[in-house]
Short mmCIF file of C-alpha atoms and ligand atoms in Angstrom, two decimals:
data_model
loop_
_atom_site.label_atom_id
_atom_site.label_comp_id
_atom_site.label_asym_id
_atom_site.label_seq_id
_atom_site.Cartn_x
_atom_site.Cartn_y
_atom_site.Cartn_z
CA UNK A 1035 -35.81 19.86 -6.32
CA UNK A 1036 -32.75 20.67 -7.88
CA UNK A 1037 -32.13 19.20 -11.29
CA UNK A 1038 -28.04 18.98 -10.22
CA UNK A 1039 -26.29 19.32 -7.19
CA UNK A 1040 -24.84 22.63 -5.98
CA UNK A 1041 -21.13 23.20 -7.55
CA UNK A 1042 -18.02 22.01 -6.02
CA UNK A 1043 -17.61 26.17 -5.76
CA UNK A 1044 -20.38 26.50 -4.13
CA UNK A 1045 -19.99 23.43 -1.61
CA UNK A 1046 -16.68 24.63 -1.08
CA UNK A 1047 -17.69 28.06 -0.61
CA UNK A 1048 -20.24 27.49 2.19
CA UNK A 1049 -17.27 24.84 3.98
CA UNK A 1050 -14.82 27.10 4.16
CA UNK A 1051 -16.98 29.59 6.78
CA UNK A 1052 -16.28 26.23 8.96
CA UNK A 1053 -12.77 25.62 8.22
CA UNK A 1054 -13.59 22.66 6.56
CA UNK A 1055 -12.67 20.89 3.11
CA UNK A 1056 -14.47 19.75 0.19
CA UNK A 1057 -12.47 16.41 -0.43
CA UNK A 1058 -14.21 15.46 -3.52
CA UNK A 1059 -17.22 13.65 -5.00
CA UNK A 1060 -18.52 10.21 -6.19
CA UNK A 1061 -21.52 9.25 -8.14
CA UNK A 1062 -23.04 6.26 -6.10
CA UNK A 1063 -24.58 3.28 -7.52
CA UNK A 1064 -28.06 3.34 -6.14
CA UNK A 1065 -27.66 -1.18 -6.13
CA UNK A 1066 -24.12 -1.40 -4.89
CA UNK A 1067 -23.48 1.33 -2.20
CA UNK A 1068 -26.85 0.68 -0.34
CA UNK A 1069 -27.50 4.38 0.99
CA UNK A 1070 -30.27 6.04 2.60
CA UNK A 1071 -32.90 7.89 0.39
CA UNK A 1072 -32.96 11.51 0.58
CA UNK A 1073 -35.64 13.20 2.23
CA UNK A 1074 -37.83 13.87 -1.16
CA UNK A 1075 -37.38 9.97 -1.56
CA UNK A 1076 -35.17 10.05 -4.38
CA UNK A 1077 -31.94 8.15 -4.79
CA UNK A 1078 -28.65 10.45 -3.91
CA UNK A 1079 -26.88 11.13 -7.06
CA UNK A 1080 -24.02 12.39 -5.83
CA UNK A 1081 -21.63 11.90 -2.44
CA UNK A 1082 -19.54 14.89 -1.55
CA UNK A 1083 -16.67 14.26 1.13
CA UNK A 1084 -16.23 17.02 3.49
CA UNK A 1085 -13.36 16.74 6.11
CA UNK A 1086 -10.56 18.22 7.99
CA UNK A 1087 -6.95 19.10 6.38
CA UNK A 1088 -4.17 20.08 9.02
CA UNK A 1089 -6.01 22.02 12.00
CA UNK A 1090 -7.90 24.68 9.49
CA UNK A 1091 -11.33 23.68 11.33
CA UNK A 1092 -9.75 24.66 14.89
CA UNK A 1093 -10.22 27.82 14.65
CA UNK A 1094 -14.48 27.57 13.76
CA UNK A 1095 -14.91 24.52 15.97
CA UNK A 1096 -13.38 25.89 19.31
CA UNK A 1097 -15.00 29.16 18.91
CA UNK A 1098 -18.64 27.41 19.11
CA UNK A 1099 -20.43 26.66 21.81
CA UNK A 1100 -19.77 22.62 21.31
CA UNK A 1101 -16.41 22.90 22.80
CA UNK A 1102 -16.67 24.44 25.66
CA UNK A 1103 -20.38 22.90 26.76
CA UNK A 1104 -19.11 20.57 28.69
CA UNK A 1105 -20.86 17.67 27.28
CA UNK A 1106 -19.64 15.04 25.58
CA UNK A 1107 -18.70 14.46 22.11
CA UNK A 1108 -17.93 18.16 21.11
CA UNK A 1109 -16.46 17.44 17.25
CA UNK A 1110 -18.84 15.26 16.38
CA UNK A 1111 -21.86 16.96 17.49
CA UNK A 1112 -20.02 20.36 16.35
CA UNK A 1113 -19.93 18.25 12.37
CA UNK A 1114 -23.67 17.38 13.02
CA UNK A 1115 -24.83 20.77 13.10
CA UNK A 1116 -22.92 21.97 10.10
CA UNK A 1117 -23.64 18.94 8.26
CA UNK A 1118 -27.28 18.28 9.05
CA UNK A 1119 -27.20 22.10 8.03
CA UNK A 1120 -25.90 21.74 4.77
CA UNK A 1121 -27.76 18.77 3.89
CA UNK A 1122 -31.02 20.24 4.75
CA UNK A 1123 -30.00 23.74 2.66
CA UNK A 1124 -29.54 21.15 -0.88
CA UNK A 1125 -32.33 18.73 0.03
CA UNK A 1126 -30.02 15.57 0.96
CA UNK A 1127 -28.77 13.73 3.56
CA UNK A 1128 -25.56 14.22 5.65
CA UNK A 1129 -24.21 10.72 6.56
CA UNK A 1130 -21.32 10.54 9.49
CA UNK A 1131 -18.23 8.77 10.09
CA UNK A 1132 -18.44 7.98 13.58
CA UNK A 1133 -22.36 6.49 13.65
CA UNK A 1134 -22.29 2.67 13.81
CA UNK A 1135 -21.09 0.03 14.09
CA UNK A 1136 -21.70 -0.46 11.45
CA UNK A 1137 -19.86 2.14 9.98
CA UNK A 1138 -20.19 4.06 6.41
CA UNK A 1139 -17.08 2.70 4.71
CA UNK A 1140 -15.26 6.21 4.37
CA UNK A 1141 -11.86 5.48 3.35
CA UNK A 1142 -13.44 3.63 0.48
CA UNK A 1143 -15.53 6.85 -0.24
CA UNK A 1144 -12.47 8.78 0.24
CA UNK A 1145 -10.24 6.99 -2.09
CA UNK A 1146 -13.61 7.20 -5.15
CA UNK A 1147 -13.64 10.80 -4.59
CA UNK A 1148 -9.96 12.20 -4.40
CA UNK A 1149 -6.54 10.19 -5.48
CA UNK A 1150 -5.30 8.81 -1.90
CA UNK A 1151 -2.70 5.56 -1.50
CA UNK A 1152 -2.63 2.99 1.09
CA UNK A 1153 0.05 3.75 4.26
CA UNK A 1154 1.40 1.05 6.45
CA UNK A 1155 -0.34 3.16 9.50
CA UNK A 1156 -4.02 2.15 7.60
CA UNK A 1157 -4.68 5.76 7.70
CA UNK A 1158 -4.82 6.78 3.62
CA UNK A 1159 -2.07 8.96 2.85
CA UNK A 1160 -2.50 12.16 0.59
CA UNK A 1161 0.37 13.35 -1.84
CA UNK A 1162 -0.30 17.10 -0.19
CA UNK A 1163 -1.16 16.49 3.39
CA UNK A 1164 0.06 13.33 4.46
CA UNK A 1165 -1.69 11.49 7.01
CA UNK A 1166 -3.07 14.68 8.40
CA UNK A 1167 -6.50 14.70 7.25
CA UNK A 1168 -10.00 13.39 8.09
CA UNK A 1169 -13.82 13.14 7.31
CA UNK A 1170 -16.56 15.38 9.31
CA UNK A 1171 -19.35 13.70 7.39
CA UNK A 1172 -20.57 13.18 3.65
CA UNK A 1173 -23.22 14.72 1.73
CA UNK A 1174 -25.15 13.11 -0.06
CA UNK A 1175 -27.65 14.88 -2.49
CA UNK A 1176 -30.11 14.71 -5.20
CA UNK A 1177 -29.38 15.30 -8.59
CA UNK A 1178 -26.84 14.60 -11.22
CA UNK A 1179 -23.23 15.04 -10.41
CA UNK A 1180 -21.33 17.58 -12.22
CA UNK A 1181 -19.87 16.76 -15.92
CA UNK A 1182 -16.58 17.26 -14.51
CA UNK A 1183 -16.77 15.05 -12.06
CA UNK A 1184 -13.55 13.12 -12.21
CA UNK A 1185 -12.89 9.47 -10.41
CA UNK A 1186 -9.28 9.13 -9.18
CA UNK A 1187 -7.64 5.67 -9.68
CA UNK A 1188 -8.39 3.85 -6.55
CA UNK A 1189 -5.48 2.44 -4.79
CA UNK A 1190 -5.29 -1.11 -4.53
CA UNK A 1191 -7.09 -2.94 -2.02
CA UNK A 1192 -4.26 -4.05 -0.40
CA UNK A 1193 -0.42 -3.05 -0.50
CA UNK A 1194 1.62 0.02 -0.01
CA UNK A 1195 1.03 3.13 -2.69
CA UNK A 1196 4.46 4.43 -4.31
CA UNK A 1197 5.00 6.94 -1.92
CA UNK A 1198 5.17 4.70 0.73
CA UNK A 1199 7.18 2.06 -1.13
CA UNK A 1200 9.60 4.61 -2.31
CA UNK A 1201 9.96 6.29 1.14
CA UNK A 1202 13.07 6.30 2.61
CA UNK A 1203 13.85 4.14 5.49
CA UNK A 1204 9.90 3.97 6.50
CA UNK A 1205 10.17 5.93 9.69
CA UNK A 1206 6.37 6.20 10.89
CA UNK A 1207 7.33 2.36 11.24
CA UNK A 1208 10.13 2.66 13.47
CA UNK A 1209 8.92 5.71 15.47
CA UNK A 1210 6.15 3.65 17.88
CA UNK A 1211 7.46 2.85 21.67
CA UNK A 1212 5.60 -0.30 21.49
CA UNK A 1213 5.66 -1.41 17.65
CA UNK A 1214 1.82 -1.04 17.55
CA UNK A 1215 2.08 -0.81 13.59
CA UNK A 1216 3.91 -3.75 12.14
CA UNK A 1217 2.80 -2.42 8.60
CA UNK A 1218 0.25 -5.05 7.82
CA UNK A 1219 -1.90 -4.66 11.28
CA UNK A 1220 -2.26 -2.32 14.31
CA UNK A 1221 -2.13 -3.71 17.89
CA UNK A 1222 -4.43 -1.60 19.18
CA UNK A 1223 -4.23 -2.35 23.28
CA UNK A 1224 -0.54 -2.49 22.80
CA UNK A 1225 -1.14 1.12 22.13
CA UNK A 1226 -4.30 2.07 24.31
CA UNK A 1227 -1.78 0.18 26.83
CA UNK A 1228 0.91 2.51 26.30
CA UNK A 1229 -0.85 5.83 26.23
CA UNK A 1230 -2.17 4.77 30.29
CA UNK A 1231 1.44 5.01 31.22
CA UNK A 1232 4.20 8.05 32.26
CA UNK A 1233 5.79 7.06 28.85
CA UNK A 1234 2.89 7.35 26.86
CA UNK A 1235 2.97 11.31 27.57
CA UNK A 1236 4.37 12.56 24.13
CA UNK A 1237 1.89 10.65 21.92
CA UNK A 1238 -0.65 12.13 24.28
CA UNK A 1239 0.85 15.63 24.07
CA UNK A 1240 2.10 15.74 20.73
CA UNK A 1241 0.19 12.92 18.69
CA UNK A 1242 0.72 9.61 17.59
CA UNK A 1243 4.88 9.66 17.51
CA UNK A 1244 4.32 6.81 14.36
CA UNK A 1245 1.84 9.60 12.15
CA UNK A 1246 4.21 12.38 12.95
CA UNK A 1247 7.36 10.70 12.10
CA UNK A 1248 6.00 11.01 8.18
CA UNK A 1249 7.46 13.61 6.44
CA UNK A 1250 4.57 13.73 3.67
CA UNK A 1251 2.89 16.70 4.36
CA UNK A 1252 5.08 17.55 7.81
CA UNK A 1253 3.41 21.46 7.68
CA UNK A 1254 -0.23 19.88 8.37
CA UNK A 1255 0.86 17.87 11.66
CA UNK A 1256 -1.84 18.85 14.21
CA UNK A 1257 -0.64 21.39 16.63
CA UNK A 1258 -0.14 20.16 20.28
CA UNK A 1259 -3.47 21.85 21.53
CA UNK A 1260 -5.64 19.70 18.78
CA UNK A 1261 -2.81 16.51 19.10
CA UNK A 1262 -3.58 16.26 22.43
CA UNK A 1263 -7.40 16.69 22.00
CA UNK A 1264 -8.24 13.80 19.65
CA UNK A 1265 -5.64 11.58 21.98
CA UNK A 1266 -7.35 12.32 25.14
CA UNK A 1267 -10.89 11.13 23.18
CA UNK A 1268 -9.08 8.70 21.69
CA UNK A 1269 -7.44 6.87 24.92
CA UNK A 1270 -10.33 7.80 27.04
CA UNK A 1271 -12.96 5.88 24.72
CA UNK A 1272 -10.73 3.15 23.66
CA UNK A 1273 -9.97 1.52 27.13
CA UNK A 1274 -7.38 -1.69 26.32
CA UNK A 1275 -9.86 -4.43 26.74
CA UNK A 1276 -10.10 -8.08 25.40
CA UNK A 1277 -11.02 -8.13 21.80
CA UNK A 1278 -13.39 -7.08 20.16
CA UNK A 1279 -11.73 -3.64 19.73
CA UNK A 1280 -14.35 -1.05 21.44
CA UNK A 1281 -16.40 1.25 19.27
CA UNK A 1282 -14.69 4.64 18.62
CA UNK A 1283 -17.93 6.73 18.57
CA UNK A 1284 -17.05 10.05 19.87
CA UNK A 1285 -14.21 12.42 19.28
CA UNK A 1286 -12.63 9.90 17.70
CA UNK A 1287 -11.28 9.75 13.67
CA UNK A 1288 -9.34 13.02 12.87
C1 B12 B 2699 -13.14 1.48 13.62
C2 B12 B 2699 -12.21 2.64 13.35
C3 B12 B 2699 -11.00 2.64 14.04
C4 B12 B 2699 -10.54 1.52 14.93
C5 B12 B 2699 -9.85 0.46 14.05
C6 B12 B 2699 -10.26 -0.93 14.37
C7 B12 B 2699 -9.77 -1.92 13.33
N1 B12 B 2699 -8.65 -2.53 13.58
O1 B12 B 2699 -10.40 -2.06 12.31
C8 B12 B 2699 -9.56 2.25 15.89
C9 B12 B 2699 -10.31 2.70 17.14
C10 B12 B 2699 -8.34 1.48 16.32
C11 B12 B 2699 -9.21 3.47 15.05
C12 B12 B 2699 -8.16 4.28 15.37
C13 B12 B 2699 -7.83 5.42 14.67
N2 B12 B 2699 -8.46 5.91 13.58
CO1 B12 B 2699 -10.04 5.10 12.81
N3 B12 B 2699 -11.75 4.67 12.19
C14 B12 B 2699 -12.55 3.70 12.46
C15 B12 B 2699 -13.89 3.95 11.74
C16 B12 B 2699 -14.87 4.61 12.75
C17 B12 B 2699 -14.62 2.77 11.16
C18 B12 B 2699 -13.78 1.88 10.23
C19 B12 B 2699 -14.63 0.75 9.70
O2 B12 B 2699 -14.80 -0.26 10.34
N4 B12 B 2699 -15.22 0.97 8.51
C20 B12 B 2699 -16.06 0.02 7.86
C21 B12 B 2699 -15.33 -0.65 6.68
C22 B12 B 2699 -16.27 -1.54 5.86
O3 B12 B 2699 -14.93 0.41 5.81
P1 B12 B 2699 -13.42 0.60 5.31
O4 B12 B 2699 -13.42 1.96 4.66
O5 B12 B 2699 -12.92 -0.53 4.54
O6 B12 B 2699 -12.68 0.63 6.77
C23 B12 B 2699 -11.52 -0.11 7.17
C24 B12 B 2699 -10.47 0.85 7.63
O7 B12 B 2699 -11.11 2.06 7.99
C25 B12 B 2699 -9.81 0.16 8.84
N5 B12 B 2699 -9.40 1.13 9.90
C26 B12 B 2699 -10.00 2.23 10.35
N6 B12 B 2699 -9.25 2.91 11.22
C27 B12 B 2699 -8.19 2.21 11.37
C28 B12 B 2699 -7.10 2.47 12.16
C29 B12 B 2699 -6.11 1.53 12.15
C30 B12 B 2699 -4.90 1.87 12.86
C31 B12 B 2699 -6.27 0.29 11.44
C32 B12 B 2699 -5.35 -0.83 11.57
C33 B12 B 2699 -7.35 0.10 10.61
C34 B12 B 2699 -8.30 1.06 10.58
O8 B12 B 2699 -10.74 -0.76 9.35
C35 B12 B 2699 -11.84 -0.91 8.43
C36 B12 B 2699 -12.10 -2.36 8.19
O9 B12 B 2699 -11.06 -2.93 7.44
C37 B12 B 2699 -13.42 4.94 10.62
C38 B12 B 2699 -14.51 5.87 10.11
C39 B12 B 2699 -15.30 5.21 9.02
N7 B12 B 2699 -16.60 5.26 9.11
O10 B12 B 2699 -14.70 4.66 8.09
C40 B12 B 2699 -12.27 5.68 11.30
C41 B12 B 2699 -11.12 6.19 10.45
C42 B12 B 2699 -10.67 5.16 9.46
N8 B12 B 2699 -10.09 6.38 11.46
C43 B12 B 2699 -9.37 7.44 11.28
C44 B12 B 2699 -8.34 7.88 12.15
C45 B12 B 2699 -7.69 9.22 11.80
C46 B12 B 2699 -7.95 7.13 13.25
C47 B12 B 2699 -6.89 7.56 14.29
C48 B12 B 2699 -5.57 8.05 13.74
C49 B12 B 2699 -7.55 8.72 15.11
C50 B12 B 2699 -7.40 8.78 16.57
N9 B12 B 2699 -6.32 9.31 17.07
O11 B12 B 2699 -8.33 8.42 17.24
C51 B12 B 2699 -6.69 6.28 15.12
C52 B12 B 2699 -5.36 5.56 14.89
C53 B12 B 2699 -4.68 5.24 16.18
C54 B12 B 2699 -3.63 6.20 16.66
N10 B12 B 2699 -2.63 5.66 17.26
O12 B12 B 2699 -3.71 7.40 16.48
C55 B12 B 2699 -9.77 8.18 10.00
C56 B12 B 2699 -8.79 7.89 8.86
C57 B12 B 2699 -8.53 9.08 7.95
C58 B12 B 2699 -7.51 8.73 6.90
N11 B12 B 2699 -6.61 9.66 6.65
O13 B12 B 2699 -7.51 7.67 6.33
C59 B12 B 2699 -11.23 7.60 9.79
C60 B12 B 2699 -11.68 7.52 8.33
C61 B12 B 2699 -12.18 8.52 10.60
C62 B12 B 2699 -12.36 9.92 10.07
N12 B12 B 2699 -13.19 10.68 10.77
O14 B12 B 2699 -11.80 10.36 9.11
N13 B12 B 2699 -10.08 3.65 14.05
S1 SF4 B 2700 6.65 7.60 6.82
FE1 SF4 B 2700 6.91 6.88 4.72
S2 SF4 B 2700 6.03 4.80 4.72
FE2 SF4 B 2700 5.25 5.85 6.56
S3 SF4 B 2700 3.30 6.75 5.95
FE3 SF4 B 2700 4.86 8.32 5.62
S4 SF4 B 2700 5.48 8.07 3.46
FE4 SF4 B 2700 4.41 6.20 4.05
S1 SF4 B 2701 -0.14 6.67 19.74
FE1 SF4 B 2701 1.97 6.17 20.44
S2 SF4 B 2701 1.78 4.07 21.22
FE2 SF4 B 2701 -0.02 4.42 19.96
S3 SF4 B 2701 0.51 3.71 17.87
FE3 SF4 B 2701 1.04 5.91 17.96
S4 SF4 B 2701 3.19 5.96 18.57
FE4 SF4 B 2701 2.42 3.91 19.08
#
């Protein structure tokens, strides 16, 4: 077994042949953060965040054989087999986004590994690339974590970060036909509502109208092709129904 885990190089290295990110790393607390034991039965000693910035993963993931199977649930089974890959190749465990509920508390993974603020859309917003970005899956692996390892500040666990609060005029809040976001909730069948009808076509074509109306990292909006592919999973699995909301397994989260 490997006395420490694989570099960030090397991790990053082996992503990029996917088109995916190394987002950063955490060193887990084998009391508090309650995760699986690795396959040699050891506890992880490290939790790498792999995900999505922009559409650089469109490229790998509609050139495989997921996307155009015909079955269900092509990006997430597409991030299984490069993440149950990965895991097996450094003798860990590849833990997913979209298995539950209940569900692996990523954006509090995301904001221990890499220095993220809160947005009024709930999404976590990064200084570089906005709210375009997303988790595939995290690894988590035996060993010690690098020495240069480095914990962000986490944002607070509730309010605005500065960029948000020092954004002018707020416009991912104004942007919404229906005022889904209010800033401190999301009505989620006022939007699943919206997206059924003739008006709903641009989010569905172009995106959520509220994420791309932030000008933080405006060069990693989704192009319409992969817009309108995580919208169509998104409306199709998230029906408007009575509460409680309805689980967003598949295709859903990018
Ligand atoms: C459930 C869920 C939803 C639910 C939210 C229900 C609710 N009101 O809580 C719904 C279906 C509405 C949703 C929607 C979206 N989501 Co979502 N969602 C999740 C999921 C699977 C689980 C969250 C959870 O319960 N975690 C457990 C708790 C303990 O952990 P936590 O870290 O504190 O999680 C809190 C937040 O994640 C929050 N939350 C999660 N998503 C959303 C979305 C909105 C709008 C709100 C209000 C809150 C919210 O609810 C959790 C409880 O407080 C996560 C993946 C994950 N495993 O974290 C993705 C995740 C948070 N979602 C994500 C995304 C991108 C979206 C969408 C933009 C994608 C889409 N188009 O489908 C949409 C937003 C709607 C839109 N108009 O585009 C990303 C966020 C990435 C980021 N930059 O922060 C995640 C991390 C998935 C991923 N693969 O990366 N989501
Ligand atoms: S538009 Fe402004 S307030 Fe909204 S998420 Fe972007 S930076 Fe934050
Ligand atoms: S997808 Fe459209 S209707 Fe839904 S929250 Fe975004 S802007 Fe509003």
């Amino acid at each position: 077994m490997l006395a420490t885990s694989p570099s960030a190089d090397a991790i990053g290295q082996a992503l990029a042949e996917h088109g995916l990110f190394l987002r950063g790393g955490w060193q887990p607390d084998p009391t508090l953060d309650r995760l699986p034991l690795l396959p040699g039965g050891q506890s992880a000693g490290v939790v790498w965040l792999v995900g999505v910035v922009g559409a650089a993963h469109w490229a790998s993931f509609s050139a495989s054989s997921f996307f155009s199977d015909g079955l269900p649930d092509p990006l997430d089974r597409w991030s299984r087999a490069v993440g149950d890959a990965l895991a097996a190749r450094w003798g860990g465990l590849a833990l997913y986004p979209f298995t539950g509920p209940p569900y692996w508390p990523f954006q509090q993974w995301a904001s221990r590994a890499e220095p993220l603020q809160n947005s009024p859309l709930m999404l976590r917003i990064d200084p570089v690339y906005g709210l375009w970005h997303a988790y595939r899956f995290a690894l988590a692996l035996p060993g010690s974590p690098p020495a240069n390892l480095v914990a962000p500040a986490a944002p607070p666990s509730s309010g605005l970060g500065s960029l948000c609060l020092q954004c002018d005029g707020q416009p991912c809040l104004q942007a919404c036909p229906v005022s889904a976001f209010d800033g401190a909730s999301y009505r989620v069948d006022d939007c699943l509502g919206w997206l059924q009808q003739p008006g709903g076509e641009p989010c569905m074509q172009q995106g959520c109208l509220a994420r791309r109306a932030c000008p933080v990292g405006a060069a990693y909006r989704y192009p319409a092709e992969v817009a309108a592919f995580h919208m169509t999973a998104f409306a199709a699995l998230h029906r408007p129904v009575p509460a409680p909301v309805p689980s967003p397994q598949a295709g859903h989260g990018a």
